[in-house]
Amino acid sequence: MKTLALLFALMLPSLTLAQSESKEKVTISKEQNDDIYLTGEEVRIHAKVDGDLVTAGGKITSKDSITQDLIAAGGEIKIDGYVADDIRIAGGNLTIDTEVGDDLVAAGGEIIITDQAVIHGNLISCSGNLEMDGQIKGMAKVCGGNLILNGKIGKEATFYGGKVIINGEIRGVSKIVAETIEIGDDAKFHGNVEYWAEDRDVDFKNSLIDVSASYNEDLGRDDGKISWGFFGVAALGFWIFYILSAFLIILLLNAMFKNWFSETVSNLDKDVFKSLGYGLAYLIGVPLLIILTFIIVIGIPIGLFLTVLYLFSLLFGHLIVALLITHYLNSKNEKSWNFWTIIFLALAMAVIIRLITFIPFLGGIISLLIIAIAYGALLITVKQHKASLKLEV
C-alpha cells in the first residue's frame, strides 16, 4: 500500500495549474513551465518540461529534459532526455538511454537500459526480457523471463527469472533465483551471493572478489511454487502496469463518452433497481445470444463480434463503473470538476474497486452487482435516446 500511496502522490500534482493536450499526434517543441498531461497515437517531447510529465500513447519519445517525474504508458517508449526525478513506465517495448535522477520503476514486454543510461536511484522492474547495460547506483530488484546484466549495480541485487545471465558488476550482496543461471567472463561480485537454479552447480568462474556464493534451497521452488519474493516483485509490476494502463483507458473513455456518462448518472438516483435489472439481463442474456448465433451457422460472424464486445465490457467494466461513480459524485455535490480531476479521481476509484474484487466470494458478488447497475443505467440512457428520436420523427 505504501507503493500505491507514493504512486498516487506522484500522479496527483496541482491539476488546476497543469496543462493538457490530447490528439492523434502531439509534439512538444517549446519549453513547458508547468506539469503537462499528454495523450495521442504518437507523443514526442522535443523541448524541456519544467515539471511532471504524465503521458499515454502508442509511441512515446522524450528527447529533452524533464525536471521532475515522468509517468508514461504506451506500446513503445524511448527516453533519451534527462529526467531529474523518478521514471514510472509501463508498455510493450521500453528503452532508457539517459540519466535518471532517482528511481526507475518499469513493467513491460521488453526493457532495455542502454550503456549510456545512469540510474541514480533504484531499479524495480518486471518484464518478459530485460537487458541492463548501463549503471544502477542504487539497488536492483527485477523479475522476468530473460534477465541480462552487462552493466553495473552499485548496491544489492535481486533477480527472479527464467534465465539470468550475469556479465556485469554487482557491488552489494546478490540473490538470484532462476531456472538457468549463466556467469560470463566479465562478471564481478563484490558481495556474497545466494542462489537457486535447477542445476545447482553454477560455475562462477573468477567472478567472486573475496566473497562466496552459496546454494540456498529455500530460495527455490517448493512443490512447484515460486518463492514469495518473486510474487512480491511481480505484484508490484502488476500494479504499476495496471494503474498506468487503467489511466490510459479511463482517459480515452472519458474523452469519447463524457456526455453519456454525465447523462447516465441521473438514472442512478431514479432507477437503481431498474438499472440492476437491465444490467443483469445484459450480463446473462448476451452469452445466451452468442450461443444462439453460433448454433445458426450464418450467425457466426455476429457471434464473434458479440463475443469480442462482451469480453471487452467485462474486462473494462470496473473502469466504466469508476467513471460513472466519479461523474455521479460530481453531479450530486454540484461540483464543477475539470477533465483531469475526473480522470484522476476515477483512477483512484478504479483501484479501490479492483482491491474489493480481491475479497473472496463477496468481492466477486459486489463487482458483479455494481457492473450490472452501471451497464443497466447506460442501457436505459440509450433507450431514452431512441425514444426521443422517435418522438422527433
GROMACS .gro file of C-alpha atoms in nm:
model
  393
    1MET     CA    1   0.000   0.000   0.000
    2LYS     CA    2   0.294   0.236   0.059
    3THR     CA    3   0.394   0.193  -0.304
    4LEU     CA    4   0.041   0.277  -0.420
    5ALA     CA    5   0.028   0.581  -0.193
    6LEU     CA    6   0.358   0.704  -0.332
    7LEU     CA    7   0.244   0.648  -0.689
    8PHE     CA    8  -0.076   0.842  -0.630
    9ALA     CA    9   0.117   1.124  -0.466
   10LEU     CA   10   0.330   1.146  -0.778
   11MET     CA   11   0.030   1.123  -1.009
   12LEU     CA   12  -0.178   1.393  -0.837
   13PRO     CA   13   0.003   1.726  -0.874
   14SER     CA   14  -0.179   2.058  -0.889
   15LEU     CA   15  -0.435   1.976  -1.156
   16THR     CA   16  -0.572   2.328  -1.176
   17LEU     CA   17  -0.236   2.463  -1.289
   18ALA     CA   18  -0.136   2.180  -1.519
   19GLN     CA   19  -0.153   2.188  -1.897
   20SER     CA   20  -0.304   1.907  -2.102
   21GLU     CA   21  -0.335   1.805  -2.462
   22SER     CA   22  -0.494   1.511  -2.640
   23LYS     CA   23  -0.486   1.447  -3.013
   24GLU     CA   24  -0.364   1.190  -3.266
   25LYS     CA   25  -0.006   1.322  -3.279
   26VAL     CA   26   0.139   1.550  -3.013
   27THR     CA   27   0.477   1.724  -3.034
   28ILE     CA   28   0.615   1.949  -2.762
   29SER     CA   29   0.860   2.183  -2.934
   30LYS     CA   30   0.854   2.476  -2.688
   31GLU     CA   31   0.966   2.479  -2.326
   32GLN     CA   32   0.685   2.395  -2.082
   33ASN     CA   33   0.686   2.578  -1.748
   34ASP     CA   34   0.437   2.354  -1.571
   35ASP     CA   35   0.322   1.994  -1.533
   36ILE     CA   36   0.177   1.858  -1.857
   37TYR     CA   37  -0.056   1.568  -1.942
   38LEU     CA   38  -0.048   1.431  -2.295
   39THR     CA   39  -0.222   1.154  -2.487
   40GLY     CA   40  -0.203   1.060  -2.852
   41GLU     CA   41  -0.119   0.794  -3.103
   42GLU     CA   42   0.232   0.940  -3.105
   43VAL     CA   43   0.375   1.170  -2.838
   44ARG     CA   44   0.711   1.344  -2.891
   45ILE     CA   45   0.889   1.558  -2.632
   46HIS     CA   46   1.143   1.782  -2.808
   47ALA     CA   47   1.161   2.062  -2.550
   48LYS     CA   48   1.226   2.099  -2.178
   49VAL     CA   49   0.940   2.023  -1.936
   50ASP     CA   50   0.981   2.217  -1.612
   51GLY     CA   51   0.757   1.990  -1.403
   52ASP     CA   52   0.599   1.646  -1.420
   53LEU     CA   53   0.513   1.475  -1.747
   54VAL     CA   54   0.223   1.226  -1.749
   55THR     CA   55   0.162   1.074  -2.089
   56ALA     CA   56  -0.001   0.781  -2.264
   57GLY     CA   57   0.010   0.678  -2.629
   58GLY     CA   58   0.104   0.425  -2.891
   59LYS     CA   59   0.459   0.556  -2.936
   60ILE     CA   60   0.627   0.793  -2.691
   61THR     CA   61   0.972   0.952  -2.730
   62SER     CA   62   1.131   1.201  -2.494
   63LYS     CA   63   1.444   1.376  -2.621
   64ASP     CA   64   1.468   1.673  -2.383
   65SER     CA   65   1.492   1.717  -2.007
   66ILE     CA   66   1.211   1.673  -1.753
   67THR     CA   67   1.279   1.848  -1.423
   68GLN     CA   68   1.051   1.627  -1.212
   69ASP     CA   69   0.878   1.289  -1.264
   70LEU     CA   70   0.795   1.104  -1.583
   71ILE     CA   71   0.492   0.871  -1.577
   72ALA     CA   72   0.411   0.702  -1.907
   73ALA     CA   73   0.213   0.413  -2.054
   74GLY     CA   74   0.238   0.309  -2.418
   75GLY     CA   75   0.318   0.050  -2.678
   76GLU     CA   76   0.671   0.177  -2.745
   77ILE     CA   77   0.852   0.419  -2.513
   78LYS     CA   78   1.202   0.559  -2.559
   79ILE     CA   79   1.356   0.803  -2.312
   80ASP     CA   80   1.662   0.989  -2.443
   81GLY     CA   81   1.631   1.312  -2.243
   82TYR     CA   82   1.743   1.366  -1.883
   83VAL     CA   83   1.480   1.301  -1.613
   84ALA     CA   84   1.562   1.474  -1.283
   85ASP     CA   85   1.340   1.262  -1.057
   86ASP     CA   86   1.160   0.927  -1.092
   87ILE     CA   87   1.052   0.738  -1.401
   88ARG     CA   88   0.749   0.509  -1.378
   89ILE     CA   89   0.658   0.348  -1.708
   90ALA     CA   90   0.467   0.052  -1.848
   91GLY     CA   91   0.432  -0.074  -2.203
   92GLY     CA   92   0.543  -0.314  -2.472
   93ASN     CA   93   0.898  -0.205  -2.564
   94LEU     CA   94   1.077   0.029  -2.322
   95THR     CA   95   1.419   0.187  -2.381
   96ILE     CA   96   1.606   0.402  -2.127
   97ASP     CA   97   1.900   0.580  -2.288
   98THR     CA   98   1.961   0.866  -2.048
   99GLU     CA   99   2.042   0.977  -1.695
  100VAL     CA  100   1.769   0.940  -1.433
  101GLY     CA  101   1.794   1.144  -1.114
  102ASP     CA  102   1.619   0.892  -0.889
  103ASP     CA  103   1.431   0.562  -0.924
  104LEU     CA  104   1.327   0.373  -1.236
  105VAL     CA  105   1.014   0.157  -1.196
  106ALA     CA  106   0.919  -0.025  -1.516
  107ALA     CA  107   0.690  -0.304  -1.634
  108GLY     CA  108   0.689  -0.419  -1.995
  109GLY     CA  109   0.736  -0.685  -2.256
  110GLU     CA  110   1.096  -0.586  -2.332
  111ILE     CA  111   1.306  -0.339  -2.135
  112ILE     CA  112   1.647  -0.213  -2.248
  113ILE     CA  113   1.868   0.004  -2.028
  114THR     CA  114   2.146   0.112  -2.264
  115ASP     CA  115   2.515   0.155  -2.184
  116GLN     CA  116   2.457   0.534  -2.183
  117ALA     CA  117   2.198   0.512  -1.905
  118VAL     CA  118   2.274   0.606  -1.544
  119ILE     CA  119   2.006   0.544  -1.279
  120HIS     CA  120   2.099   0.738  -0.964
  121GLY     CA  121   1.833   0.562  -0.755
  122ASN     CA  122   1.695   0.210  -0.759
  123LEU     CA  123   1.569  -0.013  -1.037
  124ILE     CA  124   1.246  -0.208  -0.985
  125SER     CA  125   1.107  -0.389  -1.285
  126CYS     CA  126   0.903  -0.681  -1.409
  127SER     CA  127   0.923  -0.782  -1.776
  128GLY     CA  128   0.941  -1.052  -2.035
  129ASN     CA  129   1.301  -0.962  -2.125
  130LEU     CA  130   1.533  -0.718  -1.954
  131GLU     CA  131   1.881  -0.612  -2.068
  132MET     CA  132   2.077  -0.384  -1.834
  133ASP     CA  133   2.386  -0.237  -1.998
  134GLY     CA  134   2.404   0.088  -1.801
  135GLN     CA  135   2.474   0.182  -1.441
  136ILE     CA  136   2.236   0.145  -1.146
  137LYS     CA  137   2.378   0.337  -0.849
  138GLY     CA  138   2.118   0.205  -0.605
  139MET     CA  139   1.979  -0.145  -0.568
  140ALA     CA  140   1.808  -0.356  -0.834
  141LYS     CA  141   1.509  -0.582  -0.782
  142VAL     CA  142   1.383  -0.739  -1.102
  143CYS     CA  143   1.178  -1.030  -1.230
  144GLY     CA  144   1.118  -1.159  -1.580
  145GLY     CA  145   1.169  -1.428  -1.837
  146ASN     CA  146   1.522  -1.348  -1.958
  147LEU     CA  147   1.738  -1.113  -1.749
  148ILE     CA  148   2.078  -0.996  -1.872
  149LEU     CA  149   2.319  -0.778  -1.674
  150ASN     CA  150   2.611  -0.629  -1.866
  151GLY     CA  151   2.638  -0.307  -1.666
  152LYS     CA  152   2.693  -0.216  -1.301
  153ILE     CA  153   2.475  -0.223  -0.990
  154GLY     CA  154   2.601  -0.011  -0.700
  155LYS     CA  155   2.418  -0.187  -0.416
  156GLU     CA  156   2.239  -0.517  -0.360
  157ALA     CA  157   2.066  -0.701  -0.642
  158THR     CA  158   1.776  -0.947  -0.653
  159PHE     CA  159   1.689  -1.143  -0.968
  160TYR     CA  160   1.391  -1.371  -1.026
  161GLY     CA  161   1.374  -1.511  -1.379
  162GLY     CA  162   1.357  -1.799  -1.617
  163LYS     CA  163   1.713  -1.737  -1.738
  164VAL     CA  164   1.959  -1.498  -1.572
  165ILE     CA  165   2.288  -1.403  -1.738
  166ILE     CA  166   2.537  -1.204  -1.533
  167ASN     CA  167   2.820  -1.046  -1.728
  168GLY     CA  168   2.845  -0.722  -1.533
  169GLU     CA  169   2.935  -0.596  -1.186
  170ILE     CA  170   2.736  -0.605  -0.860
  171ARG     CA  171   2.880  -0.414  -0.562
  172GLY     CA  172   2.638  -0.539  -0.294
  173VAL     CA  173   2.504  -0.879  -0.190
  174SER     CA  174   2.311  -1.074  -0.454
  175LYS     CA  175   2.016  -1.307  -0.459
  176ILE     CA  176   1.950  -1.496  -0.782
  177VAL     CA  177   1.659  -1.734  -0.843
  178ALA     CA  178   1.620  -1.881  -1.190
  179GLU     CA  179   1.579  -2.199  -1.388
  180THR     CA  180   1.916  -2.126  -1.552
  181ILE     CA  181   2.200  -1.906  -1.427
  182GLU     CA  182   2.495  -1.819  -1.653
  183ILE     CA  183   2.801  -1.629  -1.532
  184GLY     CA  184   3.004  -1.453  -1.802
  185ASP     CA  185   3.380  -1.394  -1.814
  186ASP     CA  186   3.342  -1.024  -1.721
  187ALA     CA  187   3.113  -1.081  -1.422
  188LYS     CA  188   3.222  -0.941  -1.084
  189PHE     CA  189   3.056  -0.989  -0.745
  190HIS     CA  190   3.179  -0.772  -0.458
  191GLY     CA  191   2.921  -0.909  -0.213
  192ASN     CA  192   2.816  -1.259  -0.113
  193VAL     CA  193   2.580  -1.442  -0.348
  194GLU     CA  194   2.284  -1.663  -0.259
  195TYR     CA  195   2.131  -1.851  -0.550
  196TRP     CA  196   1.893  -2.123  -0.659
  197ALA     CA  197   1.885  -2.289  -1.001
  198GLU     CA  198   1.750  -2.615  -1.138
  199ASP     CA  199   2.111  -2.717  -1.190
  200ARG     CA  200   2.259  -2.630  -0.852
  201ASP     CA  201   2.617  -2.647  -0.985
  202VAL     CA  202   2.667  -2.296  -1.125
  203ASP     CA  203   3.017  -2.204  -1.246
  204PHE     CA  204   3.101  -1.861  -1.104
  205LYS     CA  205   3.445  -1.872  -1.271
  206ASN     CA  206   3.665  -1.586  -1.141
  207SER     CA  207   3.375  -1.352  -1.068
  208LEU     CA  208   3.380  -1.372  -0.687
  209ILE     CA  209   3.601  -1.091  -0.547
  210ASP     CA  210   3.691  -1.206  -0.192
  211VAL     CA  211   3.332  -1.323  -0.138
  212SER     CA  212   3.142  -1.650  -0.156
  213ALA     CA  213   2.848  -1.798  -0.347
  214SER     CA  214   2.614  -2.042  -0.173
  215TYR     CA  215   2.324  -2.254  -0.295
  216ASN     CA  216   2.009  -2.189  -0.090
  217GLU     CA  217   1.730  -2.443  -0.132
  218ASP     CA  218   1.482  -2.212   0.046
  219LEU     CA  219   1.507  -1.957  -0.238
  220GLY     CA  220   1.380  -2.200  -0.496
  221ARG     CA  221   1.059  -2.371  -0.579
  222ASP     CA  222   0.873  -2.559  -0.312
  223ASP     CA  223   0.642  -2.824  -0.457
  224GLY     CA  224   0.628  -2.635  -0.787
  225LYS     CA  225   0.559  -2.294  -0.629
  226ILE     CA  226   0.784  -1.998  -0.697
  227SER     CA  227   0.919  -1.820  -0.389
  228TRP     CA  228   0.726  -1.537  -0.226
  229GLY     CA  229   0.996  -1.293  -0.330
  230PHE     CA  230   0.905  -1.345  -0.694
  231PHE     CA  231   0.539  -1.278  -0.622
  232GLY     CA  232   0.630  -0.958  -0.436
  233VAL     CA  233   0.816  -0.816  -0.735
  234ALA     CA  234   0.557  -0.949  -0.981
  235ALA     CA  235   0.273  -0.795  -0.778
  236LEU     CA  236   0.449  -0.459  -0.781
  237GLY     CA  237   0.495  -0.486  -1.157
  238PHE     CA  238   0.127  -0.576  -1.197
  239TRP     CA  239   0.011  -0.271  -1.003
  240ILE     CA  240   0.237  -0.035  -1.194
  241PHE     CA  241   0.116  -0.173  -1.526
  242TYR     CA  242  -0.246  -0.181  -1.408
  243ILE     CA  243  -0.251   0.180  -1.287
  244LEU     CA  244  -0.085   0.320  -1.596
  245SER     CA  245  -0.295   0.119  -1.841
  246ALA     CA  246  -0.614   0.199  -1.645
  247PHE     CA  247  -0.518   0.566  -1.665
  248LEU     CA  248  -0.496   0.544  -2.044
  249ILE     CA  249  -0.829   0.360  -2.083
  250ILE     CA  250  -1.016   0.591  -1.843
  251LEU     CA  251  -0.875   0.892  -2.026
  252LEU     CA  252  -0.992   0.762  -2.365
  253LEU     CA  253  -1.336   0.656  -2.236
  254ASN     CA  254  -1.398   0.991  -2.070
  255ALA     CA  255  -1.277   1.184  -2.376
  256MET     CA  256  -1.511   0.993  -2.608
  257PHE     CA  257  -1.819   0.941  -2.386
  258LYS     CA  258  -1.807   1.219  -2.125
  259ASN     CA  259  -2.155   1.346  -2.214
  260TRP     CA  260  -2.301   0.995  -2.199
  261PHE     CA  261  -2.157   0.940  -1.850
  262SER     CA  262  -2.290   1.277  -1.731
  263GLU     CA  263  -2.637   1.196  -1.864
  264THR     CA  264  -2.639   0.840  -1.734
  265VAL     CA  265  -2.575   0.932  -1.368
  266SER     CA  266  -2.925   1.083  -1.346
  267ASN     CA  267  -3.064   0.729  -1.383
  268LEU     CA  268  -2.861   0.603  -1.088
  269ASP     CA  269  -3.074   0.806  -0.846
  270LYS     CA  270  -3.411   0.741  -1.005
  271ASP     CA  271  -3.386   0.382  -1.131
  272VAL     CA  272  -3.123   0.188  -0.934
  273PHE     CA  273  -3.322  -0.136  -0.925
  274LYS     CA  274  -3.433  -0.090  -1.282
  275SER     CA  275  -3.069  -0.036  -1.381
  276LEU     CA  276  -2.974  -0.353  -1.193
  277GLY     CA  277  -3.242  -0.548  -1.381
  278TYR     CA  278  -3.132  -0.419  -1.720
  279GLY     CA  279  -2.768  -0.486  -1.632
  280LEU     CA  280  -2.828  -0.844  -1.520
  281ALA     CA  281  -3.031  -0.903  -1.836
  282TYR     CA  282  -2.730  -0.783  -2.036
  283LEU     CA  283  -2.472  -0.989  -1.843
  284ILE     CA  284  -2.682  -1.307  -1.862
  285GLY     CA  285  -2.865  -1.251  -2.189
  286VAL     CA  286  -2.574  -1.167  -2.418
  287PRO     CA  287  -2.391  -1.501  -2.357
  288LEU     CA  288  -2.715  -1.685  -2.441
  289LEU     CA  289  -2.749  -1.478  -2.757
  290ILE     CA  290  -2.387  -1.556  -2.850
  291ILE     CA  291  -2.452  -1.930  -2.810
  292LEU     CA  292  -2.761  -1.899  -3.031
  293THR     CA  293  -2.567  -1.720  -3.308
  294PHE     CA  294  -2.304  -1.996  -3.309
  295ILE     CA  295  -2.576  -2.262  -3.344
  296ILE     CA  296  -2.706  -2.081  -3.653
  297VAL     CA  297  -2.416  -2.107  -3.899
  298ILE     CA  298  -2.488  -1.780  -4.077
  299GLY     CA  299  -2.485  -1.605  -3.739
  300ILE     CA  300  -2.124  -1.699  -3.657
  301PRO     CA  301  -1.973  -1.361  -3.768
  302ILE     CA  302  -2.227  -1.181  -3.548
  303GLY     CA  303  -2.145  -1.419  -3.265
  304LEU     CA  304  -1.773  -1.345  -3.292
  305PHE     CA  305  -1.841  -0.971  -3.289
  306LEU     CA  306  -2.069  -1.001  -2.984
  307THR     CA  307  -1.810  -1.217  -2.806
  308VAL     CA  308  -1.536  -0.954  -2.850
  309LEU     CA  309  -1.775  -0.677  -2.742
  310TYR     CA  310  -1.891  -0.873  -2.438
  311LEU     CA  311  -1.539  -0.963  -2.325
  312PHE     CA  312  -1.436  -0.600  -2.365
  313SER     CA  313  -1.730  -0.490  -2.148
  314LEU     CA  314  -1.635  -0.740  -1.875
  315LEU     CA  315  -1.265  -0.661  -1.887
  316PHE     CA  316  -1.313  -0.285  -1.855
  317GLY     CA  317  -1.638  -0.291  -1.660
  318HIS     CA  318  -1.484  -0.168  -1.334
  319LEU     CA  319  -1.324   0.127  -1.517
  320ILE     CA  320  -1.664   0.229  -1.657
  321VAL     CA  321  -1.809   0.191  -1.306
  322ALA     CA  322  -1.532   0.414  -1.168
  323LEU     CA  323  -1.608   0.685  -1.424
  324LEU     CA  324  -1.983   0.669  -1.357
  325ILE     CA  325  -1.928   0.696  -0.980
  326THR     CA  326  -1.700   0.996  -1.030
  327HIS     CA  327  -1.949   1.170  -1.258
  328TYR     CA  328  -2.225   1.085  -1.009
  329LEU     CA  329  -2.033   1.247  -0.720
  330ASN     CA  330  -1.960   1.548  -0.939
  331SER     CA  331  -2.331   1.585  -1.018
  332LYS     CA  332  -2.462   1.500  -0.669
  333ASN     CA  333  -2.243   1.757  -0.492
  334GLU     CA  334  -2.286   2.017  -0.767
  335LYS     CA  335  -1.913   2.021  -0.832
  336SER     CA  336  -1.753   2.154  -1.144
  337TRP     CA  337  -1.452   1.925  -1.163
  338ASN     CA  338  -1.240   1.972  -1.473
  339PHE     CA  339  -1.149   1.694  -1.716
  340TRP     CA  340  -0.827   1.590  -1.542
  341THR     CA  341  -0.974   1.597  -1.191
  342ILE     CA  342  -1.238   1.350  -1.309
  343ILE     CA  343  -0.971   1.130  -1.472
  344PHE     CA  344  -0.756   1.100  -1.160
  345LEU     CA  345  -1.047   1.058  -0.920
  346ALA     CA  346  -1.186   0.784  -1.146
  347LEU     CA  347  -0.844   0.618  -1.148
  348ALA     CA  348  -0.837   0.620  -0.767
  349MET     CA  349  -1.191   0.477  -0.766
  350ALA     CA  350  -1.087   0.203  -1.011
  351VAL     CA  351  -0.802   0.094  -0.781
  352ILE     CA  352  -1.043   0.077  -0.485
  353ILE     CA  353  -1.288  -0.134  -0.688
  354ARG     CA  354  -1.004  -0.362  -0.802
  355LEU     CA  355  -0.896  -0.413  -0.439
  356ILE     CA  356  -1.254  -0.500  -0.342
  357THR     CA  357  -1.264  -0.774  -0.607
  358PHE     CA  358  -0.977  -0.950  -0.428
  359ILE     CA  359  -1.209  -1.023  -0.133
  360PRO     CA  360  -1.301  -1.394  -0.166
  361PHE     CA  361  -1.656  -1.458  -0.288
  362LEU     CA  362  -1.804  -1.130  -0.153
  363GLY     CA  363  -1.573  -0.925  -0.377
  364GLY     CA  364  -1.697  -1.109  -0.685
  365ILE     CA  365  -2.063  -1.051  -0.593
  366ILE     CA  366  -2.006  -0.680  -0.527
  367SER     CA  367  -1.818  -0.644  -0.855
  368LEU     CA  368  -2.099  -0.820  -1.048
  369LEU     CA  369  -2.369  -0.601  -0.893
  370ILE     CA  370  -2.201  -0.266  -0.950
  371ILE     CA  371  -2.109  -0.355  -1.309
  372ALA     CA  372  -2.469  -0.467  -1.370
  373ILE     CA  373  -2.605  -0.139  -1.229
  374ALA     CA  374  -2.360   0.064  -1.442
  375TYR     CA  375  -2.440  -0.115  -1.767
  376GLY     CA  376  -2.811  -0.110  -1.686
  377ALA     CA  377  -2.802   0.268  -1.640
  378LEU     CA  378  -2.618   0.304  -1.971
  379LEU     CA  379  -2.879   0.086  -2.147
  380ILE     CA  380  -3.160   0.297  -2.001
  381THR     CA  381  -2.989   0.610  -2.134
  382VAL     CA  382  -2.962   0.454  -2.481
  383LYS     CA  383  -3.329   0.354  -2.465
  384GLN     CA  384  -3.428   0.709  -2.369
  385HIS     CA  385  -3.231   0.849  -2.662
  386LYS     CA  386  -3.406   0.614  -2.903
  387ALA     CA  387  -3.746   0.716  -2.764
  388SER     CA  388  -3.666   1.087  -2.803
  389LEU     CA  389  -3.554   1.031  -3.162
  390LYS     CA  390  -3.885   0.858  -3.245
  391LEU     CA  391  -4.079   1.150  -3.098
  392GLU     CA  392  -3.882   1.394  -3.309
  393VAL     CA  393  -3.962   1.194  -3.621
   0.00000   0.00000   0.00000
